[in-house]
């Protein structure tokens, strides 16, 4: 099957006509994969990719919300290593280097430009080590620069430099592919793709983010942006971050109908709504309707079931590069992997209520306990 798919070229394996009817594999444990590249894995089914590392590291107490720069790479590399292990154990098929926001502009903002190269190298080294140990794919990562301005030639040069140097370091480290993510501008995403094509020889997964509006900052729809990215050579296109499953799925459907290449969907694990479709727009009625982003989002976190529902629905729709972005914990990734029929190592600890003290159904559970259930 793999050989046959290979002959069709590296991209565009699934046609629109067949995408929605693909059967969900019964069991595809990650451990059975023997290091095929990204495109081969996508041809075989879904690829699960954990993202959102900076939010998880913030929750663990090793990263400051605000600038969101992972200085933890130099301060506590062992914590980053463990994070990668945790996500692989939970079912991620990918170990993505933590180079998100480790670019020249973000380091300038926090006054640590001198650490730019060292931080990128550490991130790539740790991710490569864990990827090889866990037989996951080793991905590089570039992202929104926050200086992109279509009317500022100097800024555009800065953006190009940021992408070129980070892609170069990732390529030198031997990444299997490169993710370019979280862009608000379609043109910036195209520039990132251009850098990957020029300065590496690996596939490009390009995902961008939709805020409240249903268009990018320059006014392109999600479908239009993806068509342009596909035409420019991206192997995988789609959306990541900002929107929760509920408000991202309709856009993924539009994208799936608009392109022939693989499509990616990596929502944030928050209950976004039609009125507040992005996690930055969520306000908490319990706290004077204050903006919940970034550290008051806890009451909006989706359940594992909601992530599993997203995984099943998106995969049935033909979205086969799946993940969870900012806010994701290993429990979400495990739920996503299991929704695709997988049994990652971490599934050994997935919920089983049969031996619960009150709700258990096992013979060993005393009726004095189960009879009390309704009064709990
Ligand atoms: Zn994110």
Tab-separated table of C-alpha atoms and ligand atoms in Angstrom:
chain	number	residue	atom	x	y	z
A	1	UNK	CA	0.000	0.000	0.000
A	2	UNK	CA	2.830	2.326	0.906
A	3	UNK	CA	4.687	1.566	-2.321
A	4	UNK	CA	1.577	2.228	-4.355
A	5	UNK	CA	1.016	5.564	-2.639
A	6	UNK	CA	4.632	6.450	-3.134
A	7	UNK	CA	4.246	6.214	-6.869
A	8	UNK	CA	1.660	8.981	-6.797
A	9	UNK	CA	4.285	11.392	-5.520
A	10	UNK	CA	4.797	12.954	-2.140
A	11	UNK	CA	1.660	15.029	-2.083
A	12	UNK	CA	-1.980	14.846	-2.910
A	13	UNK	CA	-2.405	11.244	-1.911
A	14	UNK	CA	-6.061	11.487	-0.994
A	15	UNK	CA	-8.541	12.884	-3.434
A	16	UNK	CA	-11.495	14.917	-2.247
A	17	UNK	CA	-13.847	12.193	-3.390
A	18	UNK	CA	-12.316	9.504	-1.203
A	19	UNK	CA	-11.309	11.633	1.761
A	20	UNK	CA	-14.639	11.480	3.544
A	21	UNK	CA	-15.181	7.758	3.165
A	22	UNK	CA	-11.879	6.514	4.554
A	23	UNK	CA	-12.273	3.822	7.172
A	24	UNK	CA	-10.859	4.484	10.610
A	25	UNK	CA	-8.155	1.903	11.353
A	26	UNK	CA	-9.040	-0.438	14.186
A	27	UNK	CA	-5.610	-0.580	15.739
A	28	UNK	CA	-2.574	1.337	14.606
A	29	UNK	CA	-0.212	1.411	17.562
A	30	UNK	CA	2.504	4.028	17.161
A	31	UNK	CA	5.141	1.479	18.115
A	32	UNK	CA	4.557	-0.538	14.949
A	33	UNK	CA	5.718	2.344	12.775
A	34	UNK	CA	9.274	1.814	11.600
A	35	UNK	CA	10.421	5.327	10.914
A	36	UNK	CA	8.721	5.978	7.597
A	37	UNK	CA	8.708	9.657	6.740
A	38	UNK	CA	5.801	11.986	7.200
A	39	UNK	CA	4.294	11.479	3.746
A	40	UNK	CA	4.364	7.696	4.062
A	41	UNK	CA	2.687	7.871	7.439
A	42	UNK	CA	0.008	10.180	6.079
A	43	UNK	CA	-0.562	7.758	3.226
A	44	UNK	CA	-1.123	5.033	5.838
A	45	UNK	CA	-3.635	7.037	7.860
A	46	UNK	CA	-3.533	9.766	10.454
A	47	UNK	CA	-0.520	11.458	11.988
A	48	UNK	CA	-0.986	12.741	15.534
A	49	UNK	CA	1.125	15.736	16.480
A	50	UNK	CA	1.265	17.232	19.971
A	51	UNK	CA	1.827	20.973	19.948
A	52	UNK	CA	1.204	23.793	22.406
A	53	UNK	CA	4.365	23.130	24.406
A	54	UNK	CA	4.709	26.679	25.712
A	55	UNK	CA	1.304	26.566	27.428
A	56	UNK	CA	2.034	23.214	29.037
A	57	UNK	CA	5.441	24.404	30.256
A	58	UNK	CA	3.786	27.528	31.670
A	59	UNK	CA	1.350	25.313	33.587
A	60	UNK	CA	4.245	23.213	34.867
A	61	UNK	CA	5.883	26.371	36.196
A	62	UNK	CA	8.848	26.691	33.841
A	63	UNK	CA	7.789	29.388	31.399
A	64	UNK	CA	6.414	32.890	31.804
A	65	UNK	CA	3.032	33.694	30.261
A	66	UNK	CA	3.190	36.938	28.329
A	67	UNK	CA	6.297	36.827	26.169
A	68	UNK	CA	5.917	33.014	26.050
A	69	UNK	CA	9.573	32.489	25.148
A	70	UNK	CA	10.828	29.026	26.212
A	71	UNK	CA	13.933	30.121	28.117
A	72	UNK	CA	13.406	26.773	29.871
A	73	UNK	CA	15.533	25.303	27.067
A	74	UNK	CA	18.659	26.700	28.715
A	75	UNK	CA	17.408	26.827	32.293
A	76	UNK	CA	15.831	23.358	32.610
A	77	UNK	CA	16.444	21.283	29.466
A	78	UNK	CA	15.476	18.147	31.397
A	79	UNK	CA	11.925	19.513	31.730
A	80	UNK	CA	11.639	19.922	27.956
A	81	UNK	CA	12.970	16.411	27.455
A	82	UNK	CA	10.376	15.003	29.858
A	83	UNK	CA	7.616	16.961	28.113
A	84	UNK	CA	8.542	15.363	24.785
A	85	UNK	CA	8.599	11.945	26.424
A	86	UNK	CA	5.183	12.543	27.980
A	87	UNK	CA	3.610	13.460	24.646
A	88	UNK	CA	5.185	10.499	22.818
A	89	UNK	CA	3.985	8.185	25.613
A	90	UNK	CA	0.504	9.682	25.192
A	91	UNK	CA	0.450	8.890	21.476
A	92	UNK	CA	2.052	11.738	19.546
A	93	UNK	CA	3.635	10.450	16.331
A	94	UNK	CA	5.828	13.518	16.225
A	95	UNK	CA	8.410	15.142	18.452
A	96	UNK	CA	8.491	18.736	17.358
A	97	UNK	CA	11.489	20.826	18.353
A	98	UNK	CA	10.548	23.558	20.788
A	99	UNK	CA	11.690	26.393	18.542
A	100	UNK	CA	8.319	28.131	18.633
A	101	UNK	CA	9.039	31.744	19.638
A	102	UNK	CA	12.781	31.023	19.692
A	103	UNK	CA	13.345	33.482	16.871
A	104	UNK	CA	15.332	36.697	16.618
A	105	UNK	CA	12.380	39.014	17.203
A	106	UNK	CA	11.038	37.301	20.335
A	107	UNK	CA	14.517	37.102	21.839
A	108	UNK	CA	15.042	40.790	21.055
A	109	UNK	CA	11.842	41.590	22.964
A	110	UNK	CA	13.127	39.828	26.095
A	111	UNK	CA	16.693	41.112	25.638
A	112	UNK	CA	18.289	37.718	24.965
A	113	UNK	CA	19.280	37.817	21.292
A	114	UNK	CA	22.687	36.442	22.223
A	115	UNK	CA	21.023	33.143	23.178
A	116	UNK	CA	19.309	32.714	19.810
A	117	UNK	CA	21.557	30.042	18.342
A	118	UNK	CA	22.145	28.186	21.580
A	119	UNK	CA	18.423	27.921	22.277
A	120	UNK	CA	17.630	26.680	18.775
A	121	UNK	CA	20.388	24.096	18.947
A	122	UNK	CA	19.328	22.821	22.363
A	123	UNK	CA	15.688	22.563	21.242
A	124	UNK	CA	16.629	20.610	18.122
A	125	UNK	CA	19.055	18.360	19.990
A	126	UNK	CA	16.536	17.412	22.682
A	127	UNK	CA	13.739	16.782	20.183
A	128	UNK	CA	15.993	14.652	17.974
A	129	UNK	CA	17.097	12.545	20.921
A	130	UNK	CA	13.533	11.850	22.047
A	131	UNK	CA	12.269	11.339	18.485
A	132	UNK	CA	14.881	8.666	17.854
A	133	UNK	CA	14.258	6.983	21.208
A	134	UNK	CA	10.496	6.918	20.777
A	135	UNK	CA	10.475	6.281	16.998
A	136	UNK	CA	8.469	9.425	16.444
A	137	UNK	CA	9.024	11.840	13.591
A	138	UNK	CA	11.476	14.654	14.269
A	139	UNK	CA	9.959	17.966	13.196
A	140	UNK	CA	11.452	21.436	12.991
A	141	UNK	CA	9.280	24.438	13.746
A	142	UNK	CA	9.046	28.044	12.606
A	143	UNK	CA	6.227	30.434	13.434
A	144	UNK	CA	4.615	33.870	13.382
A	145	UNK	CA	7.282	36.573	13.659
A	146	UNK	CA	5.011	39.366	14.936
A	147	UNK	CA	6.873	41.888	12.748
A	148	UNK	CA	5.302	40.998	9.404
A	149	UNK	CA	3.911	44.151	7.794
A	150	UNK	CA	3.078	44.068	4.088
A	151	UNK	CA	3.842	47.784	3.768
A	152	UNK	CA	7.242	47.734	5.462
A	153	UNK	CA	10.089	46.510	3.271
A	154	UNK	CA	12.535	46.460	6.177
A	155	UNK	CA	10.195	44.312	8.238
A	156	UNK	CA	9.747	41.876	5.356
A	157	UNK	CA	13.522	41.455	5.186
A	158	UNK	CA	13.566	40.745	8.919
A	159	UNK	CA	10.856	38.111	8.482
A	160	UNK	CA	12.779	36.443	5.657
A	161	UNK	CA	15.950	36.396	7.780
A	162	UNK	CA	14.128	34.864	10.752
A	163	UNK	CA	12.717	32.053	8.604
A	164	UNK	CA	15.962	31.442	6.744
A	165	UNK	CA	18.093	31.038	9.840
A	166	UNK	CA	15.641	28.847	11.737
A	167	UNK	CA	14.981	26.620	8.714
A	168	UNK	CA	18.745	26.342	8.207
A	169	UNK	CA	19.353	25.182	11.768
A	170	UNK	CA	16.494	22.694	11.554
A	171	UNK	CA	17.764	21.294	8.241
A	172	UNK	CA	21.297	20.986	9.655
A	173	UNK	CA	19.887	19.041	12.602
A	174	UNK	CA	18.353	16.514	10.181
A	175	UNK	CA	14.648	17.094	10.784
A	176	UNK	CA	12.189	14.810	8.972
A	177	UNK	CA	9.985	17.772	8.056
A	178	UNK	CA	9.311	21.352	9.100
A	179	UNK	CA	6.157	22.845	10.583
A	180	UNK	CA	5.404	26.516	9.920
A	181	UNK	CA	2.595	27.602	12.207
A	182	UNK	CA	0.279	30.129	13.835
A	183	UNK	CA	0.358	32.829	11.172
A	184	UNK	CA	-2.331	35.509	11.086
A	185	UNK	CA	-1.208	36.670	7.649
A	186	UNK	CA	-1.490	34.338	4.669
A	187	UNK	CA	1.444	36.092	3.015
A	188	UNK	CA	3.640	35.467	6.030
A	189	UNK	CA	2.740	31.768	5.837
A	190	UNK	CA	3.739	31.816	2.164
A	191	UNK	CA	7.069	33.419	3.077
A	192	UNK	CA	7.669	30.689	5.660
A	193	UNK	CA	6.886	28.033	3.060
A	194	UNK	CA	9.230	29.688	0.608
A	195	UNK	CA	12.050	29.536	3.174
A	196	UNK	CA	11.415	25.823	3.809
A	197	UNK	CA	11.486	25.103	0.080
A	198	UNK	CA	14.636	27.164	-0.464
A	199	UNK	CA	16.679	26.200	2.555
A	200	UNK	CA	15.722	22.576	3.223
A	201	UNK	CA	14.778	19.448	1.320
A	202	UNK	CA	12.046	18.215	3.657
A	203	UNK	CA	8.236	18.379	3.475
A	204	UNK	CA	6.438	21.469	4.772
A	205	UNK	CA	3.385	21.454	7.037
A	206	UNK	CA	1.990	24.986	6.943
A	207	UNK	CA	-0.796	25.928	9.327
A	208	UNK	CA	-2.205	29.330	10.167
A	209	UNK	CA	-4.673	30.709	12.686
A	210	UNK	CA	-8.087	32.275	12.319
A	211	UNK	CA	-8.976	34.791	14.990
A	212	UNK	CA	-12.552	36.121	15.408
A	213	UNK	CA	-12.860	37.010	11.741
A	214	UNK	CA	-13.270	34.367	9.058
A	215	UNK	CA	-10.397	35.819	7.054
A	216	UNK	CA	-6.650	36.249	7.491
A	217	UNK	CA	-5.260	39.701	8.275
A	218	UNK	CA	-5.097	40.504	4.545
A	219	UNK	CA	-8.660	39.292	4.008
A	220	UNK	CA	-8.205	35.790	2.570
A	221	UNK	CA	-10.580	32.988	3.541
A	222	UNK	CA	-9.141	29.814	5.056
A	223	UNK	CA	-9.889	27.906	1.850
A	224	UNK	CA	-8.262	30.548	-0.338
A	225	UNK	CA	-5.155	30.688	1.856
A	226	UNK	CA	-4.797	26.911	1.683
A	227	UNK	CA	-5.241	26.884	-2.075
A	228	UNK	CA	-2.386	29.388	-2.356
A	229	UNK	CA	-0.182	27.365	0.009
A	230	UNK	CA	-0.866	24.168	-1.902
A	231	UNK	CA	-0.070	25.882	-5.197
A	232	UNK	CA	3.205	27.121	-3.679
A	233	UNK	CA	4.220	23.542	-2.818
A	234	UNK	CA	3.120	22.869	0.764
A	235	UNK	CA	2.699	19.139	1.432
A	236	UNK	CA	0.198	19.696	4.251
A	237	UNK	CA	-1.952	22.802	4.835
A	238	UNK	CA	-4.471	23.716	7.495
A	239	UNK	CA	-5.212	25.447	10.761
A	240	UNK	CA	-3.630	25.458	14.188
A	241	UNK	CA	-4.218	27.298	17.436
A	242	UNK	CA	-6.641	30.071	18.461
A	243	UNK	CA	-9.891	28.226	17.704
A	244	UNK	CA	-11.350	25.362	19.716
A	245	UNK	CA	-12.659	22.182	18.052
A	246	UNK	CA	-16.186	23.546	17.691
A	247	UNK	CA	-15.217	26.702	15.806
A	248	UNK	CA	-12.364	25.156	13.842
A	249	UNK	CA	-14.207	22.163	12.346
A	250	UNK	CA	-16.413	24.133	9.914
A	251	UNK	CA	-13.309	25.862	8.529
A	252	UNK	CA	-11.488	22.545	8.175
A	253	UNK	CA	-14.409	21.274	6.118
A	254	UNK	CA	-14.087	24.255	3.763
A	255	UNK	CA	-10.347	23.662	3.469
A	256	UNK	CA	-10.814	19.936	2.800
A	257	UNK	CA	-13.164	20.777	-0.051
A	258	UNK	CA	-10.742	23.343	-1.495
A	259	UNK	CA	-7.441	21.458	-1.747
A	260	UNK	CA	-6.142	18.055	-2.839
A	261	UNK	CA	-3.157	17.799	-0.488
A	262	UNK	CA	-3.225	16.594	3.126
A	263	UNK	CA	-5.017	18.835	5.597
A	264	UNK	CA	-4.019	19.608	9.182
A	265	UNK	CA	-6.256	20.536	12.116
A	266	UNK	CA	-4.788	21.393	15.523
A	267	UNK	CA	-7.334	23.291	17.623
A	268	UNK	CA	-6.812	24.636	21.121
A	269	UNK	CA	-8.598	22.496	23.753
A	270	UNK	CA	-11.049	25.197	24.784
A	271	UNK	CA	-14.822	25.609	24.447
A	272	UNK	CA	-14.949	28.434	21.945
A	273	UNK	CA	-18.346	29.622	20.718
A	274	UNK	CA	-19.862	31.383	17.731
A	275	UNK	CA	-19.819	34.650	19.679
A	276	UNK	CA	-16.300	34.069	21.012
A	277	UNK	CA	-14.723	31.782	18.406
A	278	UNK	CA	-11.080	32.167	19.481
A	279	UNK	CA	-9.426	31.528	22.846
A	280	UNK	CA	-8.212	35.118	22.970
A	281	UNK	CA	-11.794	36.348	22.711
A	282	UNK	CA	-13.207	34.170	25.520
A	283	UNK	CA	-14.487	36.104	28.527
A	284	UNK	CA	-15.334	34.535	31.878
A	285	UNK	CA	-18.769	35.365	33.321
A	286	UNK	CA	-17.495	34.316	36.738
A	287	UNK	CA	-14.849	37.065	36.716
A	288	UNK	CA	-16.607	40.252	35.592
A	289	UNK	CA	-16.446	39.026	32.015
A	290	UNK	CA	-12.719	39.572	31.951
A	291	UNK	CA	-10.688	38.187	29.086
A	292	UNK	CA	-9.671	34.657	30.104
A	293	UNK	CA	-6.502	34.488	27.974
A	294	UNK	CA	-3.922	33.373	28.869
A	295	UNK	CA	-3.958	32.171	32.478
A	296	UNK	CA	-7.703	32.210	33.226
A	297	UNK	CA	-8.698	29.690	30.570
A	298	UNK	CA	-9.030	26.714	32.938
A	299	UNK	CA	-12.853	26.735	33.167
A	300	UNK	CA	-13.078	26.559	29.364
A	301	UNK	CA	-10.955	23.427	28.892
A	302	UNK	CA	-12.714	20.763	26.828
A	303	UNK	CA	-13.080	17.233	28.117
A	304	UNK	CA	-11.085	14.358	26.698
A	305	UNK	CA	-14.332	13.127	25.176
A	306	UNK	CA	-14.676	16.367	23.239
A	307	UNK	CA	-11.159	15.951	21.865
A	308	UNK	CA	-11.958	12.352	20.913
A	309	UNK	CA	-15.136	13.529	19.159
A	310	UNK	CA	-13.081	16.118	17.287
A	311	UNK	CA	-10.548	13.484	16.239
A	312	UNK	CA	-13.179	11.105	14.911
A	313	UNK	CA	-15.139	13.801	13.127
A	314	UNK	CA	-12.108	15.471	11.572
A	315	UNK	CA	-10.592	12.168	10.421
A	316	UNK	CA	-13.878	11.045	8.887
A	317	UNK	CA	-13.899	14.366	7.044
A	318	UNK	CA	-10.478	13.576	5.552
A	319	UNK	CA	-8.295	15.632	7.902
A	320	UNK	CA	-5.386	13.310	8.640
A	321	UNK	CA	-2.749	15.504	10.267
A	322	UNK	CA	-4.298	15.946	13.694
A	323	UNK	CA	-3.154	17.490	16.921
A	324	UNK	CA	-3.956	19.847	19.743
A	325	UNK	CA	-2.316	23.238	20.213
A	326	UNK	CA	-1.959	25.663	23.154
A	327	UNK	CA	-3.559	24.213	26.274
A	328	UNK	CA	-2.965	20.604	25.247
A	329	UNK	CA	-1.826	18.175	27.896
A	330	UNK	CA	-0.845	14.535	27.411
A	331	UNK	CA	-4.408	13.520	28.349
A	332	UNK	CA	-5.737	15.296	25.240
A	333	UNK	CA	-3.184	13.676	22.963
A	334	UNK	CA	-3.981	10.221	24.362
A	335	UNK	CA	-7.712	10.830	23.822
A	336	UNK	CA	-7.023	11.946	20.261
A	337	UNK	CA	-4.822	8.928	19.535
A	338	UNK	CA	-7.411	6.557	21.007
A	339	UNK	CA	-10.164	8.171	18.949
A	340	UNK	CA	-8.221	7.006	15.878
A	341	UNK	CA	-8.128	3.424	17.133
A	342	UNK	CA	-4.629	3.620	18.617
A	343	UNK	CA	-3.365	2.165	21.888
A	344	UNK	CA	-0.320	4.241	22.780
A	345	UNK	CA	1.777	3.196	25.781
A	346	UNK	CA	-0.113	5.641	27.949
A	347	UNK	CA	-3.397	3.823	27.234
A	348	UNK	CA	-2.339	1.322	29.876
A	349	UNK	CA	-3.598	3.936	32.324
A	350	UNK	CA	-6.749	4.991	30.482
A	351	UNK	CA	-9.857	5.120	32.622
A	352	UNK	CA	-11.479	1.864	33.752
A	353	UNK	CA	-14.253	2.402	36.289
A	354	UNK	CA	-15.064	-1.282	36.780
A	355	UNK	CA	-13.072	-1.374	40.028
A	356	UNK	CA	-14.100	2.014	41.348
A	357	UNK	CA	-15.106	2.030	45.023
A	358	UNK	CA	-18.667	3.240	44.364
A	359	UNK	CA	-19.302	2.967	40.604
A	360	UNK	CA	-17.430	-0.296	39.996
A	361	UNK	CA	-19.108	-3.295	38.363
A	362	UNK	CA	-16.469	-5.838	39.362
A	363	UNK	CA	-17.595	-8.662	41.659
A	364	UNK	CA	-15.018	-7.655	44.236
A	365	UNK	CA	-16.716	-4.315	44.824
A	366	UNK	CA	-18.962	-4.483	47.883
A	367	UNK	CA	-22.658	-3.796	47.484
A	368	UNK	CA	-22.533	-1.646	50.611
A	369	UNK	CA	-20.645	0.775	48.381
A	370	UNK	CA	-22.479	0.413	45.058
A	371	UNK	CA	-25.855	0.759	46.753
A	372	UNK	CA	-24.782	4.170	47.987
A	373	UNK	CA	-24.052	5.419	44.403
A	374	UNK	CA	-27.158	7.529	43.965
A	375	UNK	CA	-26.483	9.389	47.201
A	376	UNK	CA	-22.990	10.519	46.210
B	1	LIG	ZN1	-1.120	27.296	19.906
